[in-house]
Coordinates of N, CA, C and O in Angstrom, one line a residue:
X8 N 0.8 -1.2 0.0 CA 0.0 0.0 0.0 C 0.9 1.2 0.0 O 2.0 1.4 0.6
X9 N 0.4 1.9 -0.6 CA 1.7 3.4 -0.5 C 0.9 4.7 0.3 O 0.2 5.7 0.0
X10 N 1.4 4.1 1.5 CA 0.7 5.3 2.0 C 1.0 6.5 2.3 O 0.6 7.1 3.3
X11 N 1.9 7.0 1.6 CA 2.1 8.5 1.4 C 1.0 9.3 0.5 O 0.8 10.5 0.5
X12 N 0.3 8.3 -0.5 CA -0.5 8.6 -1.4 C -2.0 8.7 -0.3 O -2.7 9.7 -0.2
X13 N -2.4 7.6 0.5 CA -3.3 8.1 1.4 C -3.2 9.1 1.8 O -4.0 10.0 1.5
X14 N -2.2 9.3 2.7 CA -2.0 10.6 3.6 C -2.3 11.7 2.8 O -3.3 12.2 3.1
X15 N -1.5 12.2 1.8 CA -1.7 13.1 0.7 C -3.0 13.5 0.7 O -3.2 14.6 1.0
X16 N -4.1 12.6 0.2 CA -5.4 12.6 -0.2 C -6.2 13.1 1.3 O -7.1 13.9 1.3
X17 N -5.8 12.3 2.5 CA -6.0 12.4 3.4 C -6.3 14.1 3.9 O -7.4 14.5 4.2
X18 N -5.1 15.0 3.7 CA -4.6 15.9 4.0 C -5.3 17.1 3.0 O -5.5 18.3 3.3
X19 N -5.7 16.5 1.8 CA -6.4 17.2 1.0 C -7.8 17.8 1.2 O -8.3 18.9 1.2
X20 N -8.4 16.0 1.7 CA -9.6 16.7 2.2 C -9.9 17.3 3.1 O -10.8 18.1 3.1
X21 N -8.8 17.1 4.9 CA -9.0 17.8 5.8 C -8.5 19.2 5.4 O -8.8 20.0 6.2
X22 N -7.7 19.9 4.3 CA -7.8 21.4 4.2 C -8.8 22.0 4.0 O -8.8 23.2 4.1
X23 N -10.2 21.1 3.5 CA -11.2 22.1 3.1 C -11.8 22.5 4.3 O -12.8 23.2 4.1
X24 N -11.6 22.1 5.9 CA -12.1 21.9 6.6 C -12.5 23.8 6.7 O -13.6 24.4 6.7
X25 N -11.6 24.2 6.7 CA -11.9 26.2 7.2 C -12.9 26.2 5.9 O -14.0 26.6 6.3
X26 N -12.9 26.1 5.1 CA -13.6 26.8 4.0 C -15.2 26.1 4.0 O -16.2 26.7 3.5
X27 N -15.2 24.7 4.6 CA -16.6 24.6 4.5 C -17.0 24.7 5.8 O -18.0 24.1 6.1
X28 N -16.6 25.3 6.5 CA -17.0 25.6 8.2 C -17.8 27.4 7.6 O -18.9 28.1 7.9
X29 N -16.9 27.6 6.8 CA -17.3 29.1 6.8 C -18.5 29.4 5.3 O -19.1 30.4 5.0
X30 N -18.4 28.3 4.9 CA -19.8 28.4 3.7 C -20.8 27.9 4.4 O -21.9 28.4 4.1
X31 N -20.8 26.7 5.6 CA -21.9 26.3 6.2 C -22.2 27.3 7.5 O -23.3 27.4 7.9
X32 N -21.4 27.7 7.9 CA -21.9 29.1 8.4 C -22.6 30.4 8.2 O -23.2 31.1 9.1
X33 N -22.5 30.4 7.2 CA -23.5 31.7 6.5 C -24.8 31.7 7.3 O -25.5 30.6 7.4
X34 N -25.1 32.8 8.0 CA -26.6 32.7 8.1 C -28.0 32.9 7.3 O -28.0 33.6 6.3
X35 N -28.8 32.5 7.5 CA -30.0 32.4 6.4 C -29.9 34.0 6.5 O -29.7 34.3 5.3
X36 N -29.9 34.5 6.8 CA -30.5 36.3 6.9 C -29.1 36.9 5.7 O -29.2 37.9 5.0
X37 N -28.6 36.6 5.7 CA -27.5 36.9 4.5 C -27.8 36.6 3.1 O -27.2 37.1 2.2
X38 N -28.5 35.9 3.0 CA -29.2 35.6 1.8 C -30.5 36.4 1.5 O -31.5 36.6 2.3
X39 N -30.3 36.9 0.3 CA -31.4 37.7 0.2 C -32.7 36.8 -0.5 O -32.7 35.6 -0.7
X40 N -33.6 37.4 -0.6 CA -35.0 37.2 -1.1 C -35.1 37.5 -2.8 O -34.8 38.5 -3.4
X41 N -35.8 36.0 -3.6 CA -36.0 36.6 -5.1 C -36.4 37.6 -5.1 O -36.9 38.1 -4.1
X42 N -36.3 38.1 -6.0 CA -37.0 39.7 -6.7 C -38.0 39.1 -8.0 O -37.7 38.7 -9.1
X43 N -39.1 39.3 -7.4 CA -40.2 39.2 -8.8 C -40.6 40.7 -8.9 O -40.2 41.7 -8.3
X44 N -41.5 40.5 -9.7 CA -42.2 41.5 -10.8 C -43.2 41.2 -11.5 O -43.4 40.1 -12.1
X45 N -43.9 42.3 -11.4 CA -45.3 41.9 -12.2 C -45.5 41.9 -13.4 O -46.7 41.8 -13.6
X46 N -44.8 42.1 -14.4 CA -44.8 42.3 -15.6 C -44.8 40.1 -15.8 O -44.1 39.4 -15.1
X47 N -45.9 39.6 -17.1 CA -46.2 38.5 -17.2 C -44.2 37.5 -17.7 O -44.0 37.2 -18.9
X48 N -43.5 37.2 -16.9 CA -42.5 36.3 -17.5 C -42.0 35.8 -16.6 O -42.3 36.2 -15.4
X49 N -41.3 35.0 -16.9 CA -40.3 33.9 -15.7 C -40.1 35.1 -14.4 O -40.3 36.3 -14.1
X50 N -39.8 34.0 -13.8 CA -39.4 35.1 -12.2 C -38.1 34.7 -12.6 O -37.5 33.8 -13.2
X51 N -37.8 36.1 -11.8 CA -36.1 36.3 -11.5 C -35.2 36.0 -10.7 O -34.8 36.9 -10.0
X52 N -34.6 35.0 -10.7 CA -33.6 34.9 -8.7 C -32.4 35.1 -9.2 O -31.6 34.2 -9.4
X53 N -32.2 36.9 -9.3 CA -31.1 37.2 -9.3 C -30.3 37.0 -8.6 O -29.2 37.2 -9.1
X54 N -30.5 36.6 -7.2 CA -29.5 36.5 -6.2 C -29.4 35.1 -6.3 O -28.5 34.9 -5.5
X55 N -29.6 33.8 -6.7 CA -29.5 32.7 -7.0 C -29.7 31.4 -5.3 O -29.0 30.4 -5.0
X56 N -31.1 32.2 -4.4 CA -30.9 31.5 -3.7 C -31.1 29.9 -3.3 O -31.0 29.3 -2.2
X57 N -31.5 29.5 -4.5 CA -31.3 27.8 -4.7 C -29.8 27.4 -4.7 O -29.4 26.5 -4.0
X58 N -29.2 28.0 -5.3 CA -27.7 27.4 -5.4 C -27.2 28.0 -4.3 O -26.3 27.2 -3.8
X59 N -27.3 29.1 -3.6 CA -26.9 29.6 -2.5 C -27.0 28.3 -1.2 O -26.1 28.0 -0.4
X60 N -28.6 27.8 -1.3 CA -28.8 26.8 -0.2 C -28.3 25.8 -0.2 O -27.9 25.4 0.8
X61 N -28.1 24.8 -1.8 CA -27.8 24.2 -2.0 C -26.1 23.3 -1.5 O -25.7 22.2 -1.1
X62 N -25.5 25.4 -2.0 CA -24.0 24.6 -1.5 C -23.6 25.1 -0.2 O -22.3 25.0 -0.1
X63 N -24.2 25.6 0.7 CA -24.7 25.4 1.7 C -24.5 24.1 2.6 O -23.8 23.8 3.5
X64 N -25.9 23.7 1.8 CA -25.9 22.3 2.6 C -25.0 20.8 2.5 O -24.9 19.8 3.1
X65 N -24.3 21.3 0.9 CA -23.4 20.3 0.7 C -21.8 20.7 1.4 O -20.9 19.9 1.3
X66 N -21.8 21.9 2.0 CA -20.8 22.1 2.7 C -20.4 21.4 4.4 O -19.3 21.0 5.0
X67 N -22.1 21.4 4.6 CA -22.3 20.9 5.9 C -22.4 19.4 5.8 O -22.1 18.7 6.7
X68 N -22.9 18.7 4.6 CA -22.8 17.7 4.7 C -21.3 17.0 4.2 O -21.2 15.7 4.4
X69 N -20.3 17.6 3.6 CA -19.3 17.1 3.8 C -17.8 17.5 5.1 O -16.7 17.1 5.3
X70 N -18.9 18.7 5.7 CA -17.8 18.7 7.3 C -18.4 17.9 7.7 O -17.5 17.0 7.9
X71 N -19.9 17.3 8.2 CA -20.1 16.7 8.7 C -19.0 14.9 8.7 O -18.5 14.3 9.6
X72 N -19.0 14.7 7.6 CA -18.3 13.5 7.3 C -17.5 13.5 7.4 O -17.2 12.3 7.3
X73 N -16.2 14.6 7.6 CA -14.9 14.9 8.2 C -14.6 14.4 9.3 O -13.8 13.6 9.7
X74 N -15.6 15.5 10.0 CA -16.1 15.5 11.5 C -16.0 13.9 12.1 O -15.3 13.4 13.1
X75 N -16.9 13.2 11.3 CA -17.1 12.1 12.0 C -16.3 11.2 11.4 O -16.4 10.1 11.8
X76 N -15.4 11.4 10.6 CA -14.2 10.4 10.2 C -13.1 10.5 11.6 O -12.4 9.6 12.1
X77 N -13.0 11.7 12.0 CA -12.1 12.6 13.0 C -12.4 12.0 14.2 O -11.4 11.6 14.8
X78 N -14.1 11.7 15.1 CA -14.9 11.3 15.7 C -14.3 9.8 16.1 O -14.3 9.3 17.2
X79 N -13.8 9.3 14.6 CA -14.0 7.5 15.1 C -12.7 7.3 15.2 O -12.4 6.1 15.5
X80 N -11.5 8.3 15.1 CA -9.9 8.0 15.3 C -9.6 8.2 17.1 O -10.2 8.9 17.9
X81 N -8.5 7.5 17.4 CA -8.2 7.9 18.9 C -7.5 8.9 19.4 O -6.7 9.4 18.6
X82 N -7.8 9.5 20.9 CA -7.7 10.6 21.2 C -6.6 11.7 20.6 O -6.6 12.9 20.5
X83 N -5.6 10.6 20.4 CA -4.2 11.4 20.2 C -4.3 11.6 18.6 O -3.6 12.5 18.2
X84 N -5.0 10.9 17.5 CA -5.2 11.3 16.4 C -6.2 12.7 16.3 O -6.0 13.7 15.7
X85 N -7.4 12.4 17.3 CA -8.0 13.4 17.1 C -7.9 15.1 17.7 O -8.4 16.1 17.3
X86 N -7.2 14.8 18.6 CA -6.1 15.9 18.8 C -5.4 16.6 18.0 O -5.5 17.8 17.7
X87 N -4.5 15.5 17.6 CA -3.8 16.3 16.2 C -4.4 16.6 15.0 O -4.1 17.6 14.4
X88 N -5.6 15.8 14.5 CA -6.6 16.6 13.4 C -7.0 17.5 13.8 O -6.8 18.4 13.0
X89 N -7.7 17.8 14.7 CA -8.7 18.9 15.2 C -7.7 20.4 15.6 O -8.4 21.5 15.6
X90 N -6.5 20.5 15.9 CA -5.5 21.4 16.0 C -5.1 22.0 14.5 O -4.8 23.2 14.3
X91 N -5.1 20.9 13.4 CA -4.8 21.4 12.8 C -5.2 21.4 11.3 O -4.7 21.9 10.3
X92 N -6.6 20.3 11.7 CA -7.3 21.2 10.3 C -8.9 22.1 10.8 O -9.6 22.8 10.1
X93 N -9.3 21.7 12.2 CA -10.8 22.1 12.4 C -10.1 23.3 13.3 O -10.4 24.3 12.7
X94 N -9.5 23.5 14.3 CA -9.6 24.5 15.0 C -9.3 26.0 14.3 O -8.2 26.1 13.9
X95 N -10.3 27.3 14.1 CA -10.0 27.9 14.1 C -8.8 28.7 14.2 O -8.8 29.6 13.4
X96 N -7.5 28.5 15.1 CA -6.8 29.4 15.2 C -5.3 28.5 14.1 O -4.2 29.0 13.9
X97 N -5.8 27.3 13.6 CA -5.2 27.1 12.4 C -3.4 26.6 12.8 O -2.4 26.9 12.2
X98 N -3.5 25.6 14.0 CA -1.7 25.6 14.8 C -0.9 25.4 13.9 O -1.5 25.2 12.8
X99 N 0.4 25.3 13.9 CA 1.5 24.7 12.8 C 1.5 23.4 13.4 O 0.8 23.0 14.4
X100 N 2.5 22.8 12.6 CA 3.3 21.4 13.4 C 3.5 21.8 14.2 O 2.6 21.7 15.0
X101 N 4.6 22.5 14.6 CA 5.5 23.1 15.8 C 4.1 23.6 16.9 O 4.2 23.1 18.0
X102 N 3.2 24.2 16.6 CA 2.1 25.1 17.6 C 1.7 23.6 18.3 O 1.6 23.4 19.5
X103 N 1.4 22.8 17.2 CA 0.5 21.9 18.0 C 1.2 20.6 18.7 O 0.7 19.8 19.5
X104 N 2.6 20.6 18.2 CA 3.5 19.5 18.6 C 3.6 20.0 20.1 O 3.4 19.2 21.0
X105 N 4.2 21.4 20.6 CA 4.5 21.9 21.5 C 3.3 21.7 22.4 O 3.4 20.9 23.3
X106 N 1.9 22.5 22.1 CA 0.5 22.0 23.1 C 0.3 20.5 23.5 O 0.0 20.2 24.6
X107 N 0.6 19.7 22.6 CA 0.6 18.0 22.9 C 1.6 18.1 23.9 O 1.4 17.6 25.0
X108 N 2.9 18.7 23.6 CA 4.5 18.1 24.3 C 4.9 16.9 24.1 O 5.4 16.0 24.9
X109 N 4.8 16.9 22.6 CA 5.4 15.2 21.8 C 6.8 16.5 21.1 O 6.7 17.6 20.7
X110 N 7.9 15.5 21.2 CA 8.9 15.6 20.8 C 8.7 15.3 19.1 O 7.6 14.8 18.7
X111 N 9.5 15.6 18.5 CA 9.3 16.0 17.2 C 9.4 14.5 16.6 O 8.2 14.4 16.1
X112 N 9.7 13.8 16.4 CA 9.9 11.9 15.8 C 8.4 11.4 16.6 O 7.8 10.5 15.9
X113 N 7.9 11.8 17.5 CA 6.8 11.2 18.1 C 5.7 11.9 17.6 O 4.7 11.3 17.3
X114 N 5.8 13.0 17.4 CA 4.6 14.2 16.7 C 4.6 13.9 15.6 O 3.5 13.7 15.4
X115 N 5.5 13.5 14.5 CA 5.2 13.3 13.0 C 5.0 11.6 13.3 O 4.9 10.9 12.3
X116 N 5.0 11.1 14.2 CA 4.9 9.4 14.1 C 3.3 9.4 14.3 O 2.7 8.4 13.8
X117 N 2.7 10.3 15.1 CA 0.7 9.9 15.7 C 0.3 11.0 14.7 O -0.9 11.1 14.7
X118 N 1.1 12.1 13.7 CA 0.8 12.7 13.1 C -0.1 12.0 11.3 O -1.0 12.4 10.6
X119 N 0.8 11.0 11.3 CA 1.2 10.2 10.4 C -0.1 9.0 10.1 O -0.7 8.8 9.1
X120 N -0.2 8.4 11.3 CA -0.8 7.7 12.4 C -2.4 8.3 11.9 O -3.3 7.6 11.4
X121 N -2.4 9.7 12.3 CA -3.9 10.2 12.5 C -4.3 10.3 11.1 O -5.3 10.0 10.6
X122 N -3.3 10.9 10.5 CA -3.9 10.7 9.1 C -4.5 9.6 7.7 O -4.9 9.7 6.6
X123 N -3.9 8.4 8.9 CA -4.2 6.9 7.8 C -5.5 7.2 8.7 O -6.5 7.5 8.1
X124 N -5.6 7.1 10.0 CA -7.0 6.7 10.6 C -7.9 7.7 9.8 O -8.7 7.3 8.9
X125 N -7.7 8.6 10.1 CA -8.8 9.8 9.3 C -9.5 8.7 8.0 O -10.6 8.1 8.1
X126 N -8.1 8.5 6.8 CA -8.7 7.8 5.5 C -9.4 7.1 5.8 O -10.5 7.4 5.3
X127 N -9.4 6.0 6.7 CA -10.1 4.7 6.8 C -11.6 5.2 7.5 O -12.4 4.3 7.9
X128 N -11.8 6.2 7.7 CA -13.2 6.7 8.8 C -13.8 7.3 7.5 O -15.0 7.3 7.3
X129 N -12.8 7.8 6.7 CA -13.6 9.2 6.0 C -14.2 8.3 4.9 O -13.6 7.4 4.3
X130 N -15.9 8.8 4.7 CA -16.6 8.0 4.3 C -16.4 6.9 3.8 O -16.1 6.7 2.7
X131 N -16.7 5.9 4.8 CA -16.2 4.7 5.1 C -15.0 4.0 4.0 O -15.2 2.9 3.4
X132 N -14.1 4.7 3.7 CA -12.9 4.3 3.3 C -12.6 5.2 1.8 O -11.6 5.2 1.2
X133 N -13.8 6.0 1.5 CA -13.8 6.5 0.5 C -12.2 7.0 -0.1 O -11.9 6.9 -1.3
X134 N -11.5 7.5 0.8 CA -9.8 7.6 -0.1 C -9.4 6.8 -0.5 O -8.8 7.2 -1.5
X135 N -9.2 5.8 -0.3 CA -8.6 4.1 -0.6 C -9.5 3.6 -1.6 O -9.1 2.8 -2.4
X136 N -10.6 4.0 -1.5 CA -11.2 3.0 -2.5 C -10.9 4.5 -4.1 O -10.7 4.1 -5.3
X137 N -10.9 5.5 -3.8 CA -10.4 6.3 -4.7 C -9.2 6.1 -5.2 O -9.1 5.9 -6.4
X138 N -8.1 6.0 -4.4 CA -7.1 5.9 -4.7 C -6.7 3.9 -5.2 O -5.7 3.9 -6.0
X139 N -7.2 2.9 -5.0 CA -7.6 2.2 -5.8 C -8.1 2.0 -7.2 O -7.6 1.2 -8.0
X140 N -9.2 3.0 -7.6 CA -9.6 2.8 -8.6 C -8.9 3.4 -9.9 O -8.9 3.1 -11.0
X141 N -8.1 4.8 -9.0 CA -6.9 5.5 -9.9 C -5.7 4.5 -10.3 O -4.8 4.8 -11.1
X142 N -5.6 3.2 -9.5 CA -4.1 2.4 -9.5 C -2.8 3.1 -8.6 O -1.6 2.6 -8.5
X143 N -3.5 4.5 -7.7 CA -2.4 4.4 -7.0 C -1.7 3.6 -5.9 O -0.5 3.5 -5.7
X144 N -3.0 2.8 -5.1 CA -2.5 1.8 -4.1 C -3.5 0.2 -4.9 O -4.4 0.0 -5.7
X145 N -2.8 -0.3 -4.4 CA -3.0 -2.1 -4.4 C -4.9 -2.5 -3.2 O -5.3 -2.3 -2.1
X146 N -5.2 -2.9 -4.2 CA -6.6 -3.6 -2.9 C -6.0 -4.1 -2.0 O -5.0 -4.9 -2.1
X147 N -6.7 -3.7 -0.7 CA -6.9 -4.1 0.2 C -7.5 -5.2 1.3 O -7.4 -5.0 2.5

């Protein structure tokens, strides 16, 4: 299995974590209201808020699936994901190695670690079986 190609992938999807925290955030009151008109033709949703809701909810439904890939790893994986792809203040290696107090060979070893678990959680294996069907790793 070549799992630097997991991890990779692994690491890909937990980056989108800030950006769909902050699209699933939006509040409904930010979204505006169509604009009709009485003249006889199609209505207008200039503001496009079907697609607005839409990716929206596909935001929240793919943190959620993060979340709970993150959810089924152990404490010390989920430490190190949550430091440094969910938390807000965004730690480095170094920020978050130092808060743990794992020496640097042990920080990149559960760092490593948390990121195969992530794959194997994140929709129920969904990177592996991706990265399978491309030929980058061998079945499992």
């Amino acid at each position: 299995m070549n799992e630097d190609a997991v991890i990779e992938a692994a690491k890909h999807e937990l980056n989108k974590c800030g950006r769909l925290m902050r699209t699933a955030g939006k509040r409904m009151s930010e979204l505006k209201s169509p604009v009709f008109d009485a003249q006889p033709k199609s209505p207008s949703y200039s503001n496009h808020v079907e697609e607005r809701m839409a990716k929206r909810l596909d935001a929240e439904n793919e943190l959620r699936d993060i979340l709970m890939a993150i959810q089924l790893c152990d404490n010390k994986s989920k430490q190190i994901l949550f430091d440094l792809y969910v938390d807000p203040n965004e730690y480095s290696d170094l920020e978050a190695m130092d808060r743990l107090g794992y020496q640097s060979t042990q920080y990149f070893y559960y760092k490593r670690r948390a990121l195969l678990r992530f794959a194997e959680g994140y929709k129920q294996g969904d990177i592996y079986e991706q990265l399978q069907n491309s030929g980058l790793i061998a079945k499992y």
